[in-house]
Coordinates of C-alpha atoms and ligand atoms in Angstrom, one line a residue:
M1 CA 53.5 229.6 85.4
K2 CA 54.8 233.2 84.8
L3 CA 55.4 235.4 87.9
K4 CA 53.2 238.1 86.5
E5 CA 50.2 235.7 86.5
L6 CA 50.8 235.1 90.2
L7 CA 50.8 238.8 90.9
I8 CA 47.3 239.4 89.6
G9 CA 45.4 240.8 92.5
I10 CA 48.6 241.6 94.5
K11 CA 49.1 245.1 95.7
S12 CA 52.8 245.6 95.1
I13 CA 54.8 248.7 96.2
A14 CA 57.8 248.0 94.1
I15 CA 58.9 245.3 91.5
I16 CA 62.6 244.9 90.7
G17 CA 63.4 242.5 87.9
D18 CA 61.6 240.5 85.3
T19 CA 58.0 239.3 85.9
D20 CA 58.0 237.1 82.8
V21 CA 60.2 234.6 84.7
D22 CA 58.8 231.0 85.0
I23 CA 57.8 230.0 88.6
T24 CA 57.9 226.3 89.5
G25 CA 56.5 226.6 93.0
V26 CA 55.6 228.9 95.9
N27 CA 57.0 228.5 99.4
I28 CA 57.0 230.3 102.7
D29 CA 59.8 228.1 104.2
S30 CA 63.3 228.5 102.8
R31 CA 64.1 224.9 103.8
K32 CA 61.6 223.7 101.2
I33 CA 62.7 225.8 98.3
H34 CA 63.5 224.2 94.9
D35 CA 64.9 225.6 91.7
G36 CA 62.7 228.2 90.1
N37 CA 60.5 228.8 93.2
L38 CA 59.0 232.0 94.6
F39 CA 59.9 232.5 98.2
V40 CA 57.5 234.5 100.4
A41 CA 59.2 236.1 103.4
M42 CA 56.8 236.1 106.3
K43 CA 57.3 237.9 109.7
G44 CA 56.4 235.1 112.0
T45 CA 55.8 234.7 115.7
L46 CA 59.3 233.2 116.3
V47 CA 61.5 234.5 113.5
D48 CA 61.5 236.9 110.6
G49 CA 61.4 235.0 107.3
H50 CA 63.3 237.9 105.6
Q51 CA 66.5 236.6 107.2
F52 CA 66.3 233.5 105.0
I53 CA 66.1 235.3 101.6
T54 CA 69.7 234.6 100.8
K55 CA 69.3 230.9 101.8
A56 CA 66.2 230.6 99.6
I57 CA 68.2 232.1 96.6
S58 CA 71.1 229.7 97.2
L59 CA 68.5 226.9 96.9
G60 CA 67.2 228.2 93.6
A61 CA 64.5 230.8 94.4
K62 CA 64.0 233.0 91.3
A63 CA 61.6 235.4 92.9
I64 CA 61.1 236.9 96.3
L65 CA 57.9 238.4 97.7
C66 CA 58.8 240.5 100.8
E67 CA 58.0 243.5 102.9
D68 CA 61.6 244.8 103.2
L69 CA 63.9 244.7 100.1
P70 CA 67.3 243.3 100.9
T71 CA 70.1 245.8 100.4
E72 CA 72.2 243.3 98.4
R73 CA 70.2 241.8 95.6
S74 CA 70.9 239.2 92.9
A75 CA 70.6 240.4 89.3
D76 CA 68.8 237.2 88.2
V77 CA 66.2 237.3 90.9
T78 CA 62.9 239.3 90.8
Y79 CA 61.9 241.1 94.0
V80 CA 58.3 242.1 94.7
R81 CA 57.8 244.4 97.7
V82 CA 54.3 244.5 99.3
A83 CA 53.1 246.1 102.5
D84 CA 52.1 242.8 104.2
T85 CA 53.1 239.4 102.9
E86 CA 50.6 237.7 105.2
N87 CA 47.8 239.6 103.2
E88 CA 49.2 238.4 99.9
V89 CA 50.5 234.9 100.4
G90 CA 47.1 233.2 100.1
K91 CA 46.3 235.0 96.8
V92 CA 49.7 234.0 95.3
A93 CA 49.2 230.3 96.5
T94 CA 45.7 230.1 95.1
A95 CA 46.8 231.6 91.8
F96 CA 49.7 229.2 91.5
Y97 CA 47.3 226.2 91.9
D98 CA 44.8 227.9 89.5
Y99 CA 42.1 228.9 92.0
P100 CA 41.1 225.4 93.2
S101 CA 38.4 226.7 95.6
K102 CA 36.5 228.2 92.7
K103 CA 36.2 224.7 91.0
L104 CA 34.5 222.9 93.9
K105 CA 32.2 223.9 96.8
L106 CA 34.2 224.7 99.9
V107 CA 32.6 225.0 103.3
G108 CA 34.5 226.2 106.3
V109 CA 33.7 225.5 110.0
T110 CA 34.8 227.6 112.8
G111 CA 34.1 227.9 116.6
T112 CA 35.8 226.7 119.8
N113 CA 34.4 223.2 119.8
G114 CA 32.8 220.9 117.3
K115 CA 34.8 221.9 114.2
T116 CA 36.3 218.4 113.6
T117 CA 32.9 216.8 114.4
V118 CA 30.9 218.9 112.0
A119 CA 33.4 218.9 109.2
T120 CA 33.9 215.1 109.4
L121 CA 30.2 214.4 109.6
L122 CA 29.5 216.6 106.5
Y123 CA 32.3 214.7 104.7
N124 CA 30.8 211.3 105.7
M125 CA 27.3 212.4 104.9
F126 CA 28.0 213.9 101.4
R127 CA 30.0 210.7 100.5
K128 CA 26.9 208.7 101.5
L129 CA 24.8 210.9 99.3
G130 CA 27.0 209.9 96.4
Y131 CA 29.4 212.9 96.0
K132 CA 33.2 213.0 95.8
C133 CA 34.5 214.8 98.8
G134 CA 37.6 216.2 100.5
L135 CA 38.1 216.9 104.2
L136 CA 40.7 219.1 106.0
S137 CA 40.6 218.5 109.7
T138 CA 42.7 218.2 112.9
V139 CA 42.6 214.4 112.9
C140 CA 43.4 213.8 109.2
N141 CA 43.0 215.2 105.7
Y142 CA 41.2 213.1 103.1
I143 CA 40.9 213.3 99.3
E144 CA 38.0 210.9 98.8
E145 CA 39.2 207.8 100.8
S146 CA 42.9 208.5 100.6
A147 CA 44.3 209.8 103.9
I148 CA 47.0 212.5 104.1
P149 CA 48.2 213.0 107.7
A150 CA 47.4 216.5 109.2
D151 CA 50.0 218.5 111.2
H152 CA 47.6 221.4 111.8
T153 CA 43.9 221.9 112.1
T154 CA 44.2 224.3 109.1
P155 CA 47.3 223.8 106.9
D156 CA 49.5 226.7 105.8
P157 CA 48.3 228.5 102.7
I158 CA 50.7 226.7 100.3
E159 CA 49.8 223.2 101.6
L160 CA 46.1 224.2 101.8
N161 CA 45.9 225.3 98.1
Y162 CA 48.0 222.3 97.1
L163 CA 45.5 219.9 98.8
L164 CA 42.6 221.7 97.3
H165 CA 44.2 221.4 93.9
K166 CA 44.6 217.7 94.4
M167 CA 41.0 217.5 95.4
V168 CA 40.0 219.2 92.2
E169 CA 42.1 216.7 90.2
A170 CA 40.4 213.9 92.1
G171 CA 37.0 215.3 90.9
C172 CA 35.8 216.4 94.4
D173 CA 32.4 218.1 94.4
Y174 CA 32.6 219.3 98.0
V175 CA 35.4 220.1 100.5
F176 CA 34.7 220.5 104.2
M177 CA 37.4 222.2 106.2
E178 CA 38.1 223.4 109.8
C179 CA 39.2 227.1 110.1
S180 CA 41.1 227.5 113.3
S181 CA 41.4 230.9 114.9
H182 CA 45.2 230.8 114.3
A183 CA 44.6 230.2 110.6
I184 CA 42.1 233.0 110.2
A185 CA 44.3 235.5 112.1
Q186 CA 47.3 234.4 110.1
K187 CA 45.3 234.6 106.9
R188 CA 46.1 231.0 105.9
I189 CA 42.7 231.0 104.2
G190 CA 43.2 234.3 102.4
G191 CA 42.3 234.2 98.7
L192 CA 39.9 231.2 99.0
T193 CA 36.4 231.2 97.7
F194 CA 34.0 229.7 100.2
T195 CA 30.5 228.5 99.4
G196 CA 29.5 228.4 103.0
G197 CA 30.6 229.0 106.6
I198 CA 29.5 227.4 109.8
F199 CA 29.7 228.8 113.3
T200 CA 29.5 226.2 116.2
N201 CA 30.2 228.1 119.5
L202 CA 32.6 230.3 121.3
T203 CA 34.3 229.9 124.7
R204 CA 37.7 230.6 126.0
D205 CA 40.7 229.0 124.3
H206 CA 44.1 229.9 122.9
L207 CA 44.4 233.0 125.0
D208 CA 48.2 232.3 125.0
Y209 CA 48.1 233.3 121.3
H210 CA 45.3 235.8 121.0
K211 CA 45.9 237.5 124.4
T212 CA 42.3 238.7 124.9
F213 CA 38.9 237.0 124.5
E214 CA 37.9 240.0 122.2
N215 CA 40.9 239.3 119.8
Y216 CA 40.0 235.6 119.8
R217 CA 36.3 236.3 119.1
N218 CA 37.2 238.8 116.3
A219 CA 39.6 236.3 114.7
K220 CA 36.6 233.9 114.4
K221 CA 34.4 236.7 113.1
A222 CA 36.9 237.7 110.5
F223 CA 36.1 234.5 108.7
F224 CA 32.4 235.5 108.3
D225 CA 33.4 239.0 107.3
M226 CA 35.4 237.7 104.4
L227 CA 32.6 235.6 102.9
P228 CA 31.1 236.8 99.6
K229 CA 27.5 237.7 99.0
S230 CA 27.0 234.4 97.1
A231 CA 27.9 232.3 100.2
F232 CA 25.7 231.2 103.1
V233 CA 26.4 231.1 106.8
I234 CA 24.8 228.8 109.3
T235 CA 25.1 230.1 112.8
N236 CA 24.3 228.8 116.3
A237 CA 21.5 230.9 117.7
D238 CA 21.9 229.2 121.1
D239 CA 25.4 230.6 121.5
K240 CA 25.7 234.1 122.9
N241 CA 28.1 235.1 120.1
G242 CA 26.1 233.4 117.4
M243 CA 24.7 236.6 116.0
Y244 CA 27.8 238.7 116.7
M245 CA 29.7 236.5 114.4
V246 CA 27.5 237.3 111.4
Q247 CA 26.7 241.0 112.0
N248 CA 29.0 242.3 109.2
T249 CA 28.9 239.4 106.8
K250 CA 27.7 239.8 103.2
A251 CA 26.6 236.2 103.0
T252 CA 23.0 234.9 103.5
V253 CA 22.6 234.1 107.2
K254 CA 20.6 231.1 108.5
T255 CA 20.3 230.1 112.2
Y256 CA 20.0 226.8 114.1
S257 CA 18.8 226.3 117.6
M258 CA 17.5 223.8 120.1
S259 CA 15.5 226.3 122.0
R260 CA 14.8 229.5 120.1
M261 CA 13.1 230.6 116.9
A262 CA 15.5 229.6 114.1
D263 CA 15.7 228.4 110.5
F264 CA 16.7 224.9 111.6
K265 CA 15.4 223.4 114.9
A266 CA 15.8 220.1 116.8
N267 CA 15.0 218.7 120.2
I268 CA 15.8 215.4 122.0
V269 CA 12.9 212.9 122.3
E270 CA 14.8 210.1 124.1
M271 CA 18.5 209.4 125.0
H272 CA 20.2 206.0 125.7
F273 CA 23.9 205.1 125.7
A274 CA 23.5 203.7 122.2
G275 CA 22.0 207.0 120.8
M276 CA 19.2 209.5 120.7
Y277 CA 15.8 210.0 119.1
L278 CA 15.5 213.5 117.8
N279 CA 12.9 215.7 116.3
V280 CA 14.6 217.6 113.5
D281 CA 12.4 220.2 111.7
G282 CA 9.3 218.2 112.6
H283 CA 10.7 214.8 111.5
E284 CA 11.7 212.1 114.0
V285 CA 15.0 210.5 113.5
G286 CA 17.3 208.0 115.4
V287 CA 21.0 208.9 115.6
Q288 CA 24.0 207.1 117.0
F289 CA 25.2 210.0 119.1
I290 CA 24.7 211.1 122.7
G291 CA 24.7 214.5 124.3
K292 CA 23.0 217.8 123.7
F293 CA 26.0 219.3 122.0
N294 CA 25.9 216.7 119.4
V295 CA 22.3 217.7 118.6
S296 CA 23.8 221.1 117.9
N297 CA 26.5 219.6 115.7
L298 CA 24.0 217.5 113.8
L299 CA 21.7 220.6 113.3
A300 CA 24.7 222.4 111.8
V301 CA 25.2 219.5 109.5
Y302 CA 21.5 219.3 108.6
G303 CA 21.2 223.0 107.9
T304 CA 24.4 223.0 105.8
A305 CA 23.1 220.1 103.7
I306 CA 19.8 221.9 103.1
M307 CA 21.7 225.1 102.1
L308 CA 23.8 222.9 99.7
G309 CA 20.5 221.8 98.0
Q310 CA 19.9 218.4 99.5
K311 CA 16.4 217.1 100.3
S312 CA 15.4 216.9 103.9
E313 CA 14.4 213.1 103.7
D314 CA 17.8 212.1 102.2
I315 CA 19.7 214.1 104.8
L316 CA 17.7 212.5 107.7
V317 CA 18.4 209.0 106.3
A318 CA 22.1 209.7 106.0
L319 CA 22.1 211.3 109.5
S320 CA 20.8 208.2 111.1
T321 CA 23.7 206.1 109.7
L322 CA 26.5 208.4 110.9
H323 CA 28.6 207.5 114.0
S324 CA 31.0 209.2 116.3
V325 CA 34.2 210.8 114.9
S326 CA 37.5 209.2 116.2
G327 CA 38.1 210.2 119.8
R328 CA 34.9 212.2 120.1
L329 CA 32.7 210.7 122.8
E330 CA 33.8 207.3 121.6
P331 CA 32.5 204.5 123.8
I332 CA 34.4 201.2 124.5
Q333 CA 32.5 198.5 126.6
S334 CA 34.4 196.4 129.1
A335 CA 33.5 192.7 129.6
D336 CA 32.6 193.4 133.2
G337 CA 29.9 195.9 132.3
Y338 CA 31.3 199.4 132.5
T339 CA 31.9 201.8 129.7
A340 CA 35.1 203.8 128.9
I341 CA 34.6 206.9 126.8
V342 CA 37.5 208.5 125.0
D343 CA 37.1 212.1 124.2
Y344 CA 39.2 215.0 123.0
A345 CA 37.7 217.6 125.5
H346 CA 40.7 219.8 126.3
T347 CA 39.0 223.0 127.5
P348 CA 36.9 223.6 130.6
D349 CA 33.9 224.1 128.5
A350 CA 34.4 220.9 126.5
L351 CA 34.8 218.9 129.7
E352 CA 31.6 220.4 131.1
N353 CA 29.8 219.5 127.9
V354 CA 31.1 216.0 127.8
L355 CA 30.3 215.3 131.4
N356 CA 26.8 216.8 130.9
A357 CA 26.4 214.5 127.9
I358 CA 27.3 211.5 130.1
H359 CA 24.9 212.6 132.9
E360 CA 22.1 213.1 130.4
V361 CA 22.0 209.3 129.9
D362 CA 19.8 207.4 132.3
G363 CA 20.8 204.4 134.4
K364 CA 24.5 204.8 134.7
G365 CA 26.6 204.3 137.9
H366 CA 29.6 206.4 139.0
V367 CA 31.6 208.6 136.7
I368 CA 35.4 208.4 137.0
T369 CA 37.3 211.0 135.0
V370 CA 40.9 210.9 133.8
C371 CA 42.2 214.2 132.5
G372 CA 45.2 216.5 132.3
A373 CA 46.2 219.7 130.4
G374 CA 48.7 220.3 127.6
G375 CA 52.0 221.9 128.4
N376 CA 53.2 225.3 126.7
R377 CA 49.6 226.2 126.0
D378 CA 47.0 228.4 127.8
K379 CA 47.8 228.0 131.5
G380 CA 44.7 229.8 132.7
K381 CA 42.5 226.9 131.7
R382 CA 44.2 224.4 134.0
P383 CA 42.5 225.1 137.4
L384 CA 39.2 225.6 135.5
M385 CA 39.5 222.2 133.9
A386 CA 40.2 220.5 137.3
R387 CA 37.1 222.2 138.7
E388 CA 34.9 221.1 135.9
A389 CA 36.1 217.5 136.2
V390 CA 35.4 217.4 139.9
K391 CA 32.0 219.1 139.6
Q392 CA 30.5 216.3 137.7
S393 CA 32.6 213.2 138.6
D394 CA 32.6 210.9 141.5
K395 CA 36.3 210.4 141.3
V396 CA 38.9 212.3 139.2
I397 CA 42.4 211.2 138.3
I398 CA 44.6 214.2 137.2
T399 CA 47.4 213.0 134.9
S400 CA 49.6 214.2 132.0
D401 CA 48.3 215.2 128.6
N402 CA 51.1 216.4 126.3
P403 CA 53.6 217.9 128.7
R404 CA 55.7 219.4 125.8
F405 CA 58.5 221.3 127.4
E406 CA 57.0 221.7 130.9
D407 CA 57.4 219.6 134.0
P408 CA 54.3 217.3 134.0
Q409 CA 54.0 217.5 137.8
A410 CA 54.0 221.3 137.6
I411 CA 51.1 221.2 135.1
I412 CA 49.2 218.9 137.5
D413 CA 49.9 221.3 140.4
D414 CA 48.4 224.1 138.3
M415 CA 45.3 222.1 137.9
L416 CA 45.1 221.1 141.6
A417 CA 45.5 224.8 142.6
G418 CA 41.9 225.2 141.3
L419 CA 40.5 222.9 144.0
N420 CA 39.6 223.4 147.7
S421 CA 40.2 220.8 150.3
Q422 CA 36.7 219.4 150.0
Q423 CA 37.1 218.9 146.2
M424 CA 40.6 217.4 146.7
K425 CA 39.0 214.5 148.5
K426 CA 37.7 213.2 145.2
V427 CA 41.1 213.5 143.5
L428 CA 44.1 211.4 142.8
S429 CA 47.1 212.5 140.8
I430 CA 49.2 210.1 138.8
V431 CA 51.7 211.5 136.4
D432 CA 52.0 208.4 134.1
R433 CA 48.9 208.5 131.9
R434 CA 48.8 204.7 131.3
E435 CA 48.9 204.1 135.1
A436 CA 46.1 206.7 135.5
I437 CA 43.9 205.0 133.0
K438 CA 44.6 201.6 134.5
T439 CA 43.8 202.8 138.0
A440 CA 40.5 204.3 136.8
C441 CA 39.5 201.0 135.2
M442 CA 40.4 199.1 138.4
M443 CA 38.1 201.3 140.4
A444 CA 35.2 201.0 137.9
Q445 CA 32.2 198.7 138.7
K446 CA 29.4 197.4 136.5
G447 CA 27.4 200.4 135.1
D448 CA 30.1 203.0 135.8
V449 CA 31.6 205.3 133.2
V450 CA 35.3 206.0 132.9
L451 CA 35.8 209.3 130.9
I452 CA 39.3 209.6 129.4
A453 CA 39.5 213.2 128.3
G454 CA 42.0 215.4 126.4
K455 CA 43.7 213.4 123.7
G456 CA 40.9 211.8 121.7
H457 CA 42.4 210.6 118.4
E458 CA 46.0 211.6 119.2
N459 CA 48.3 208.6 119.0
Y460 CA 51.3 210.2 120.7
Q461 CA 52.4 211.9 123.8
D462 CA 54.6 215.0 123.2
I463 CA 57.4 215.0 125.8
K464 CA 60.2 217.5 125.3
G465 CA 59.6 217.8 121.6
V466 CA 59.6 214.0 121.1
K467 CA 56.3 212.3 120.1
H468 CA 56.2 209.0 121.9
H469 CA 53.5 206.5 120.7
F470 CA 50.5 206.7 123.0
D471 CA 46.9 206.1 122.2
D472 CA 44.1 206.3 124.8
K473 CA 41.8 203.9 122.9
E474 CA 44.7 201.4 122.5
V475 CA 45.5 201.5 126.2
V476 CA 41.8 200.9 127.1
K477 CA 41.5 198.0 124.7
E478 CA 44.7 196.5 126.2
I479 CA 43.2 196.7 129.7
F480 CA 39.9 195.3 128.4
G481 CA 41.8 192.4 126.7
L482 CA 40.3 193.4 123.3
N483 CA 42.3 193.0 120.1
N484 CA 42.7 196.2 118.1
Ligands
UAG1 C1 52.0 230.1 116.5 C2 51.6 229.7 115.1 O1 50.5 229.5 114.8 N1 52.6 229.5 114.2 C3 52.3 229.1 112.9 C4 53.0 230.2 111.9 O2 54.3 230.1 112.1 P1 55.1 231.4 112.4 O3 54.6 232.5 111.6 O4 55.2 231.6 113.9 O5 56.6 230.9 111.9 P2 58.0 231.3 112.4 O6 58.6 230.0 112.9 O7 58.1 232.5 113.2 O8 58.7 231.6 111.0 C5 58.4 232.7 110.2 C6 58.6 232.4 108.7 O9 60.0 232.0 108.5 C7 60.0 230.8 107.8 N2 61.3 230.1 108.0 C8 61.6 229.7 109.3 C9 62.8 229.0 109.5 C10 63.7 228.8 108.4 O10 64.8 228.2 108.5 N3 63.3 229.2 107.1 C11 62.1 229.9 106.9 O11 61.8 230.3 105.8 C12 58.8 230.1 108.2 O12 58.4 229.1 107.3 C13 57.8 231.2 108.3 O13 57.2 231.4 107.1 O14 52.7 229.8 110.6 C14 53.1 228.5 110.2 C15 52.7 228.3 108.7 O15 51.3 228.5 108.6 C16 52.6 227.4 111.1 O16 53.1 226.2 110.7 C17 52.9 227.7 112.5 O17 52.2 226.8 113.3 C18 52.9 226.4 114.5 C19 53.9 225.3 114.2 C20 51.8 225.9 115.5 O18 52.1 225.1 116.4 N4 50.6 226.3 115.4 C21 49.5 225.9 116.2 C22 49.4 226.8 117.5 C23 48.2 226.1 115.4 O19 48.2 226.7 114.3 N5 47.1 225.5 115.8 C24 45.9 225.6 115.1 C25 44.8 224.8 115.9 C26 44.3 225.5 117.1 C27 43.0 224.9 117.5 O20 43.0 223.9 118.1 O21 42.0 225.6 117.2 C28 45.9 224.9 113.7 O22 45.3 225.4 112.8 O23 46.5 223.8 113.7
ATP2 N1 29.2 221.6 119.7 C1 29.9 221.3 120.7 N2 29.9 222.1 121.9 C2 30.6 221.9 122.9 N3 31.5 220.9 123.0 C3 31.7 220.1 121.9 C4 30.9 220.3 120.7 N4 31.3 219.3 119.8 C5 32.2 218.6 120.4 N5 32.5 219.1 121.6 C6 33.5 218.6 122.6 O1 34.7 219.3 122.2 C7 35.8 218.3 121.9 C8 36.4 218.7 120.6 O2 35.5 218.5 119.6 P1 36.0 218.7 118.1 O3 37.3 218.0 117.9 O4 34.9 218.3 117.2 O5 36.2 220.2 118.1 P2 37.3 221.2 117.4 O6 36.6 222.5 117.3 O7 37.7 220.5 116.1 O8 38.5 221.2 118.3 P3 40.1 221.7 117.9 O9 40.1 223.2 118.1 O10 40.9 221.1 119.0 O11 40.4 221.3 116.6 C9 35.1 217.0 121.8 O12 35.9 216.0 122.2 C10 33.8 217.1 122.6 O13 34.1 216.8 123.9
API3 N1 44.4 221.9 118.9 C1 44.6 221.9 120.3 C2 45.0 220.6 120.7 C3 45.1 220.3 122.2 C4 45.1 218.9 122.6 C5 45.6 218.5 123.9 N2 45.8 217.1 123.9 C6 46.9 219.3 124.3 O1 48.0 218.8 123.9 O2 46.8 220.3 124.9 C7 45.6 223.0 120.7 O3 46.6 223.2 119.9 O4 45.5 223.6 121.7
MG4 MG1 39.5 220.2 115.3

């Protein structure tokens, strides 16, 4: 593809060199440059990509998109100067892959909790309805049934457009993707054409990156601000930021709620450990999920399917066959009659919600919670998480999550600092996560629930930059003597 075709829609300040040059690929990482590529120099959070321009040229870059022109330039390289490469990179990437998001229906999900759940359930549902689908999520990316491991919740703009292009090639009709606040703020989704957007909920998270709650909230809102008039938004009227998110969007807004006037409504008729009976828009349906927040997630899925033109009866049949997403409220039964639940709750709010969901089920015994907090991430949430765990559990074992580059005991101490002496009576701390899970299982009696929170689907523990194999579900199954 010619450079000039990639520059359609780009606001350049200066172009030095030939724009008829053929471009073989676009990259934001000099280490991945091949002969004939365009290198986009980005000012990142750790380093300034401009310092790698020479390296990129030595690896074969034929064009450079940058904010600051290098003083020494190669005669056979074309330099394009723009005000902000972050604003332009998505447009270039999507042009290079021939605008894949225009050739399928792309729906983005944002919010603090529930993105993976909602996006995955939509992907599963639309496949059941007979469509070819793609999924971009924290757990894994899928092009139809073929899995591509995910490093991020939302990939970088180059990877993202490449995956969408592959989805077009595979004949996908729909793609459901998570839009993280980091990705929206860094404009990884820039240049994409969305058919729909979904808002789940908003509570505190990632303040290490966004600094203030307002910045975090506005990063989420920016997604809805960028949607075109032709798109739809489904927003959660039960969340206090639900209407704020959509106040400046050009898209058609629809609401969902469990308690207010809304376009899509549902309530719980009955709840057991095996699932719930719901009333969705006047129809009764049995689903294999527990917990109020899952009613909210299912409503987002239902409303989106309606907006995508599906019939209510077909959607309800498909809803009744869906089951929990990997590591999200996933139950494992022990032979001696207690239940372990593996869940990805890693924020105070998610812990509260998961424990609420467990308490909403009748006839259970004690609740024993195993949880920790990730290292090198938002420290403010640690004491709050310990408090939430203690509030709704009979016993809590505080342990390690992903310590990353921090001392695991110091993270545990930050969590314990949130508790008074009365609350401390319920708490044990065991640094080794496997030992912590074993101890919780040893304590459990018939009818009890052991909640193992924080890591969900993760199959590693990140210690000092090394990912050691560790899988909560696998550990539980070992303890239960179940074969994987
Ligand atoms: C803090 C953060 O979000 N960083 C992301 C950001 O990187 P950055 O801009 O900070 O990059 P940098 O390291 O400063 O480098 C600047 C530029 O120089 C380039 N470079 C760097 C070194 C080199 O030798 N050559 C070179 O060209 C880099 O490719 C980059 O373009 O942009 C990169 C490309 O999109 C991301 O890979 C990277 O994710 C890092 C690894 C990360 O850990 N991100 C997490 C926090 C994240 O994004 N999480 C969200 C989920 C959050 C949630 O749970 O909701 C996600 O979407 O996954
Ligand atoms: N609608 C919801 N409201 C509150 N909590 C939820 C909701 N849906 C799921 N959760 C809880 O939050 C945890 C994370 O869920 P999920 O992975 O679907 O969210 P996410 O938004 O993709 O998270 P991440 O930002 O880590 O990618 C789950 O393990 C569950 O405990
Ligand atoms: N996407 C989340 C994952 C957190 C998972 C938890 N296990 C941890 O390591 O803190 C984040 O980047 O904050
Ligand atoms: Mg996710």
